[in-house]
mmCIF file of C-alpha atoms in Angstrom:
data_model
loop_
_atom_site.group_PDB
_atom_site.id
_atom_site.type_symbol
_atom_site.label_atom_id
_atom_site.label_comp_id
_atom_site.label_asym_id
_atom_site.label_seq_id
_atom_site.Cartn_x
_atom_site.Cartn_y
_atom_site.Cartn_z
ATOM 1 C CA GLY A 269 0.000 0.000 0.000
ATOM 2 C CA ALA A 270 0.923 3.637 -0.396
ATOM 3 C CA VAL A 271 3.117 5.003 2.369
ATOM 4 C CA VAL A 272 3.630 8.572 3.467
ATOM 5 C CA SER A 273 6.586 9.205 5.718
ATOM 6 C CA GLN A 274 6.584 12.261 7.950
ATOM 7 C CA HIS A 275 9.394 13.378 10.198
ATOM 8 C CA PRO A 276 10.322 14.312 12.743
ATOM 9 C CA SER A 277 7.614 12.616 14.785
ATOM 10 C CA ARG A 278 8.278 14.889 17.714
ATOM 11 C CA VAL A 279 10.142 18.157 18.079
ATOM 12 C CA ILE A 280 10.698 20.499 20.983
ATOM 13 C CA CYS A 281 12.073 23.929 20.214
ATOM 14 C CA LYS A 282 12.631 27.299 21.809
ATOM 15 C CA SER A 283 10.373 30.207 21.057
ATOM 16 C CA GLY A 284 11.602 32.199 18.061
ATOM 17 C CA THR A 285 13.256 29.330 16.245
ATOM 18 C CA SER A 286 12.075 27.759 12.988
ATOM 19 C CA VAL A 287 11.107 24.148 12.565
ATOM 20 C CA LYS A 288 10.943 22.182 9.324
ATOM 21 C CA ILE A 289 8.681 19.157 8.910
ATOM 22 C CA GLU A 290 9.105 16.818 5.947
ATOM 23 C CA CYS A 291 6.467 14.752 4.234
ATOM 24 C CA ARG A 292 7.487 12.141 1.674
ATOM 25 C CA SER A 293 5.458 9.765 -0.433
ATOM 26 C CA LEU A 294 7.612 6.656 -0.484
ATOM 27 C CA ASP A 295 6.147 4.508 -3.211
ATOM 28 C CA PHE A 296 3.958 6.788 -5.270
ATOM 29 C CA GLN A 297 3.936 10.218 -6.823
ATOM 30 C CA ALA A 298 1.820 12.790 -5.077
ATOM 31 C CA THR A 299 0.665 15.690 -7.194
ATOM 32 C CA THR A 300 -1.104 17.179 -4.213
ATOM 33 C CA MET A 301 -0.189 17.178 -0.544
ATOM 34 C CA PHE A 302 -2.195 18.608 2.294
ATOM 35 C CA TRP A 303 -1.083 19.960 5.642
ATOM 36 C CA TYR A 304 -3.356 19.704 8.652
ATOM 37 C CA ARG A 305 -3.185 20.851 12.226
ATOM 38 C CA GLN A 306 -4.916 19.028 15.040
ATOM 39 C CA PHE A 307 -5.504 20.116 18.628
ATOM 40 C CA PRO A 308 -6.186 17.552 21.363
ATOM 41 C CA LYS A 309 -9.594 15.926 20.952
ATOM 42 C CA LYS A 310 -10.329 18.137 17.958
ATOM 43 C CA SER A 311 -10.642 17.399 14.292
ATOM 44 C CA LEU A 312 -8.045 17.948 11.624
ATOM 45 C CA MET A 313 -8.031 21.492 10.338
ATOM 46 C CA LEU A 314 -6.742 21.954 6.827
ATOM 47 C CA MET A 315 -3.997 24.559 6.731
ATOM 48 C CA ALA A 316 -2.940 24.477 3.112
ATOM 49 C CA THR A 317 -2.953 22.519 -0.107
ATOM 50 C CA SER A 318 0.376 22.042 -1.784
ATOM 51 C CA ASN A 319 0.753 21.278 -5.475
ATOM 52 C CA GLU A 320 4.050 20.214 -6.956
ATOM 53 C CA GLY A 321 5.825 23.059 -8.677
ATOM 54 C CA SER A 322 3.379 25.777 -7.695
ATOM 55 C CA LYS A 323 2.542 27.948 -4.727
ATOM 56 C CA ALA A 324 0.538 26.463 -1.906
ATOM 57 C CA THR A 325 -3.069 27.457 -1.372
ATOM 58 C CA TYR A 326 -3.661 28.500 2.212
ATOM 59 C CA GLU A 327 -6.920 28.277 4.102
ATOM 60 C CA GLN A 328 -8.467 31.389 5.512
ATOM 61 C CA GLY A 329 -6.781 32.501 8.708
ATOM 62 C CA VAL A 330 -3.539 30.623 8.082
ATOM 63 C CA GLU A 331 -0.513 32.925 7.810
ATOM 64 C CA LYS A 332 1.459 31.952 4.739
ATOM 65 C CA ASP A 333 4.536 33.813 5.943
ATOM 66 C CA LYS A 334 4.469 31.871 9.192
ATOM 67 C CA PHE A 335 3.804 28.456 7.716
ATOM 68 C CA LEU A 336 6.020 28.126 4.663
ATOM 69 C CA ILE A 337 5.210 25.246 2.374
ATOM 70 C CA ASN A 338 7.441 23.941 -0.370
ATOM 71 C CA HIS A 339 6.499 21.117 -2.730
ATOM 72 C CA ALA A 340 9.603 20.817 -4.828
ATOM 73 C CA SER A 341 9.051 17.325 -6.181
ATOM 74 C CA LEU A 342 6.304 14.766 -6.639
ATOM 75 C CA THR A 343 7.464 12.951 -3.519
ATOM 76 C CA LEU A 344 8.368 15.683 -1.063
ATOM 77 C CA SER A 345 6.597 18.562 0.616
ATOM 78 C CA THR A 346 7.928 20.527 3.569
ATOM 79 C CA LEU A 347 6.238 22.733 6.133
ATOM 80 C CA THR A 348 8.403 25.253 7.951
ATOM 81 C CA VAL A 349 7.021 26.919 11.043
ATOM 82 C CA THR A 350 8.930 30.182 11.198
ATOM 83 C CA SER A 351 9.636 32.033 14.430
ATOM 84 C CA ALA A 352 7.652 29.488 16.381
ATOM 85 C CA HIS A 353 5.757 30.547 19.494
ATOM 86 C CA PRO A 354 4.049 28.479 22.190
ATOM 87 C CA GLU A 355 0.667 28.934 20.501
ATOM 88 C CA ASP A 356 2.070 27.083 17.478
ATOM 89 C CA SER A 357 2.410 23.955 19.603
ATOM 90 C CA SER A 358 0.186 21.354 18.002
ATOM 91 C CA PHE A 359 0.051 18.075 16.116
ATOM 92 C CA TYR A 360 0.803 18.618 12.430
ATOM 93 C CA ILE A 361 -0.146 15.966 9.880
ATOM 94 C CA CYS A 362 0.492 15.787 6.161
ATOM 95 C CA SER A 363 -1.402 13.767 3.625
ATOM 96 C CA ALA A 364 -0.999 13.019 -0.031
ATOM 97 C CA SER A 365 -3.222 12.023 -2.886
ATOM 98 C CA MET A 366 -1.892 9.667 -5.485
ATOM 99 C CA ALA A 367 -1.348 11.015 -8.972
ATOM 100 C CA GLY A 368 -3.828 9.236 -11.205
ATOM 101 C CA GLY A 369 -4.880 7.084 -8.289
ATOM 102 C CA GLY A 370 -8.522 7.317 -9.197
ATOM 103 C CA ASP A 371 -9.972 6.471 -5.827
ATOM 104 C CA GLU A 372 -9.424 9.828 -4.234
ATOM 105 C CA LYS A 373 -8.352 8.556 -0.850
ATOM 106 C CA LEU A 374 -5.729 10.298 1.200
ATOM 107 C CA PHE A 375 -2.645 8.711 2.649
ATOM 108 C CA PHE A 376 -1.507 10.294 5.882
ATOM 109 C CA GLY A 377 1.837 10.656 7.531
ATOM 110 C CA SER A 378 2.175 9.675 11.162
ATOM 111 C CA GLY A 379 2.179 13.269 12.331
ATOM 112 C CA THR A 380 4.598 15.607 14.083
ATOM 113 C CA GLN A 381 4.028 16.763 17.631
ATOM 114 C CA LEU A 382 5.504 20.256 17.933
ATOM 115 C CA SER A 383 6.120 21.719 21.367
ATOM 116 C CA VAL A 384 7.388 25.292 21.537
ATOM 117 C CA LEU A 385 8.819 26.325 24.879
ATOM 118 C CA SER B 1493 -22.418 27.600 7.462
ATOM 119 C CA GLN B 1494 -21.087 24.144 6.623
ATOM 120 C CA LYS B 1495 -21.015 21.645 9.448
ATOM 121 C CA ILE B 1496 -20.021 18.039 9.925
ATOM 122 C CA GLU B 1497 -21.175 16.498 13.170
ATOM 123 C CA GLN B 1498 -20.227 13.212 14.722
ATOM 124 C CA ASN B 1499 -21.164 11.784 18.109
ATOM 125 C CA SER B 1500 -19.181 14.082 20.340
ATOM 126 C CA GLU B 1501 -19.151 11.683 23.245
ATOM 127 C CA ALA B 1502 -17.207 8.476 23.379
ATOM 128 C CA LEU B 1503 -19.030 5.317 22.416
ATOM 129 C CA ASN B 1504 -18.497 2.294 24.653
ATOM 130 C CA ILE B 1505 -19.700 -1.111 23.509
ATOM 131 C CA GLN B 1506 -19.222 -4.705 24.513
ATOM 132 C CA GLU B 1507 -16.944 -6.936 22.487
ATOM 133 C CA GLY B 1508 -18.851 -8.870 19.841
ATOM 134 C CA LYS B 1509 -21.594 -6.262 19.466
ATOM 135 C CA THR B 1510 -22.097 -3.987 16.467
ATOM 136 C CA ALA B 1511 -20.849 -0.430 16.829
ATOM 137 C CA THR B 1512 -22.740 2.252 14.901
ATOM 138 C CA LEU B 1513 -21.230 5.686 14.414
ATOM 139 C CA THR B 1514 -23.072 8.637 12.919
ATOM 140 C CA CYS B 1515 -21.940 11.445 10.667
ATOM 141 C CA ASN B 1516 -24.382 14.269 9.887
ATOM 142 C CA TYR B 1517 -23.655 17.209 7.663
ATOM 143 C CA THR B 1518 -25.326 20.461 6.687
ATOM 144 C CA ASN B 1519 -24.840 22.868 3.811
ATOM 145 C CA TYR B 1520 -22.722 20.418 1.858
ATOM 146 C CA SER B 1521 -23.215 18.619 -1.414
ATOM 147 C CA PRO B 1522 -20.401 16.116 -1.194
ATOM 148 C CA ALA B 1523 -19.343 14.065 -4.160
ATOM 149 C CA TYR B 1524 -18.370 11.352 -1.738
ATOM 150 C CA LEU B 1525 -17.742 10.600 1.878
ATOM 151 C CA GLN B 1526 -14.863 8.801 3.534
ATOM 152 C CA TRP B 1527 -14.266 7.165 6.876
ATOM 153 C CA TYR B 1528 -10.881 7.081 8.582
ATOM 154 C CA ARG B 1529 -9.510 5.530 11.728
ATOM 155 C CA GLN B 1530 -7.110 7.478 13.941
ATOM 156 C CA ASP B 1531 -5.130 6.065 16.845
ATOM 157 C CA PRO B 1532 -3.641 8.385 19.509
ATOM 158 C CA GLY B 1533 -0.602 10.287 18.271
ATOM 159 C CA ARG B 1534 -0.941 8.890 14.760
ATOM 160 C CA GLY B 1535 -2.222 10.089 11.413
ATOM 161 C CA PRO B 1536 -5.607 8.867 10.151
ATOM 162 C CA VAL B 1537 -5.837 5.679 8.133
ATOM 163 C CA PHE B 1538 -8.325 5.389 5.266
ATOM 164 C CA LEU B 1539 -11.044 2.775 5.721
ATOM 165 C CA LEU B 1540 -13.887 3.229 3.245
ATOM 166 C CA LEU B 1541 -15.180 5.584 0.601
ATOM 167 C CA ILE B 1542 -18.792 5.864 -0.534
ATOM 168 C CA ARG B 1543 -20.008 7.969 -3.432
ATOM 169 C CA GLU B 1544 -23.135 10.100 -3.555
ATOM 170 C CA ASN B 1545 -24.895 7.624 -5.835
ATOM 171 C CA GLU B 1546 -24.140 4.647 -3.593
ATOM 172 C CA LYS B 1547 -26.358 3.630 -0.700
ATOM 173 C CA GLU B 1548 -24.111 1.127 0.996
ATOM 174 C CA LYS B 1549 -20.538 -0.125 0.963
ATOM 175 C CA ARG B 1550 -19.010 -3.075 2.774
ATOM 176 C CA LYS B 1551 -15.494 -4.173 3.587
ATOM 177 C CA GLU B 1552 -14.983 -7.188 5.815
ATOM 178 C CA ARG B 1553 -16.614 -6.265 9.174
ATOM 179 C CA LEU B 1554 -17.220 -2.667 8.121
ATOM 180 C CA LYS B 1555 -20.340 -1.250 6.531
ATOM 181 C CA VAL B 1556 -21.064 2.331 5.516
ATOM 182 C CA THR B 1557 -24.359 3.812 4.417
ATOM 183 C CA PHE B 1558 -24.876 7.187 2.793
ATOM 184 C CA ASP B 1559 -28.223 8.957 2.691
ATOM 185 C CA THR B 1560 -27.956 12.222 0.778
ATOM 186 C CA THR B 1561 -31.579 13.075 1.579
ATOM 187 C CA LEU B 1562 -31.019 12.833 5.318
ATOM 188 C CA LYS B 1563 -27.469 14.160 4.869
ATOM 189 C CA GLN B 1564 -26.172 11.354 6.998
ATOM 190 C CA SER B 1565 -23.718 8.493 6.902
ATOM 191 C CA LEU B 1566 -23.690 5.564 9.291
ATOM 192 C CA PHE B 1567 -20.559 3.525 9.954
ATOM 193 C CA HIS B 1568 -20.992 0.027 11.376
ATOM 194 C CA ILE B 1569 -18.409 -2.339 12.803
ATOM 195 C CA THR B 1570 -19.853 -5.802 13.308
ATOM 196 C CA ALA B 1571 -18.455 -8.346 15.759
ATOM 197 C CA SER B 1572 -16.437 -5.567 17.361
ATOM 198 C CA GLN B 1573 -13.089 -6.331 18.964
ATOM 199 C CA PRO B 1574 -10.977 -4.431 21.515
ATOM 200 C CA ALA B 1575 -8.515 -3.750 18.668
ATOM 201 C CA ASP B 1576 -11.239 -1.683 16.997
ATOM 202 C CA SER B 1577 -10.925 0.887 19.789
ATOM 203 C CA ALA B 1578 -9.883 4.161 18.170
ATOM 204 C CA THR B 1579 -11.269 7.481 16.997
ATOM 205 C CA TYR B 1580 -13.218 7.310 13.750
ATOM 206 C CA LEU B 1581 -13.430 10.330 11.480
ATOM 207 C CA CYS B 1582 -15.805 10.987 8.640
ATOM 208 C CA ALA B 1583 -14.676 13.260 5.854
ATOM 209 C CA LEU B 1584 -16.605 14.953 3.080
ATOM 210 C CA VAL B 1585 -15.092 15.579 -0.306
ATOM 211 C CA SER B 1586 -16.543 18.160 -2.627
ATOM 212 C CA GLY B 1587 -16.640 17.680 -6.359
ATOM 213 C CA GLY B 1588 -13.376 18.009 -8.204
ATOM 214 C CA TYR B 1589 -11.456 16.833 -5.158
ATOM 215 C CA GLN B 1590 -10.825 20.388 -4.124
ATOM 216 C CA LYS B 1591 -10.973 19.904 -0.408
ATOM 217 C CA VAL B 1592 -11.433 17.216 2.211
ATOM 218 C CA THR B 1593 -13.184 18.362 5.371
ATOM 219 C CA PHE B 1594 -13.162 16.220 8.484
ATOM 220 C CA GLY B 1595 -15.687 15.778 11.240
ATOM 221 C CA THR B 1596 -14.643 15.960 14.877
ATOM 222 C CA GLY B 1597 -14.473 12.198 15.225
ATOM 223 C CA THR B 1598 -16.045 9.678 17.580
ATOM 224 C CA LYS B 1599 -13.949 7.787 20.067
ATOM 225 C CA LEU B 1600 -14.943 4.136 20.174
ATOM 226 C CA GLN B 1601 -14.024 1.920 23.099
ATOM 227 C CA VAL B 1602 -14.708 -1.813 22.767
ATOM 228 C CA ILE B 1603 -14.828 -3.437 26.164
ATOM 229 C CA PRO B 1604 -13.660 -7.074 26.462
#
C-alpha cells in the first residue's frame, strides 16, 4: 500500500526558532499534498494545499509567511514553522493524494508533535 | 455555514456487538464521503469511501451507508473487537477533489 513518511515525529524547540517538517510519499507520486493541524480531541483542520511546482493554497486565517510550504518534487513537501511561538504547539499531519490514483483517498503521515517552549 | 457532526461523546460497547457511528452534515453537497480511523498520536488511516450515488458499501466487518436526503452516513463495525478501539473520522469531499473536510471524530471503546 501507499506510504507517506513524515518526520520528525516529535520536536521540541525554543520560542523564536524555525522548525521544518518533511512529508514524503515513499512509493507513489503525489501531485497534491495537504497539511493539517490538530488540537487535542479536535478534528483535523486543513492549513494548506500544496501542489508540486506551484505555490501552496492557504486556508483562511492561516498565515502563509508563518507556515512556509514547499512542494519541490512529486514525492516531497515541507512545512516550515517560522519564528515558532508556544501557541504554534500542536500536532501537524500531512497527507498526499496519489497522482492518477482514481480512488481519491488520502494517505496520511504519522504526524509531528511540535512543542514550543 | 457548513457543518459536519459526529457523536461528540465516546461510544463504549461490549466486544462482539455492532458499533454504529453517525456522521451528519449540513450545507454540503459532497461528491463522496470517507471514513478514517485514527489512533492516539498517529495520522488517520483510510477505511472506506462511498459515493453520492451509492447507498451502501461493505469491507470485511465494516459497513457504511450514505443517505444524501437525510445528509447522513452511518458507519458500522460488526463483531467488534478491543482492537477496533480508536477514533473514527468521517470526511466529506466536494466535487473536483478540491478539499477534504473532516468531522470531529467519535472515540470508540470496545470493552472485552
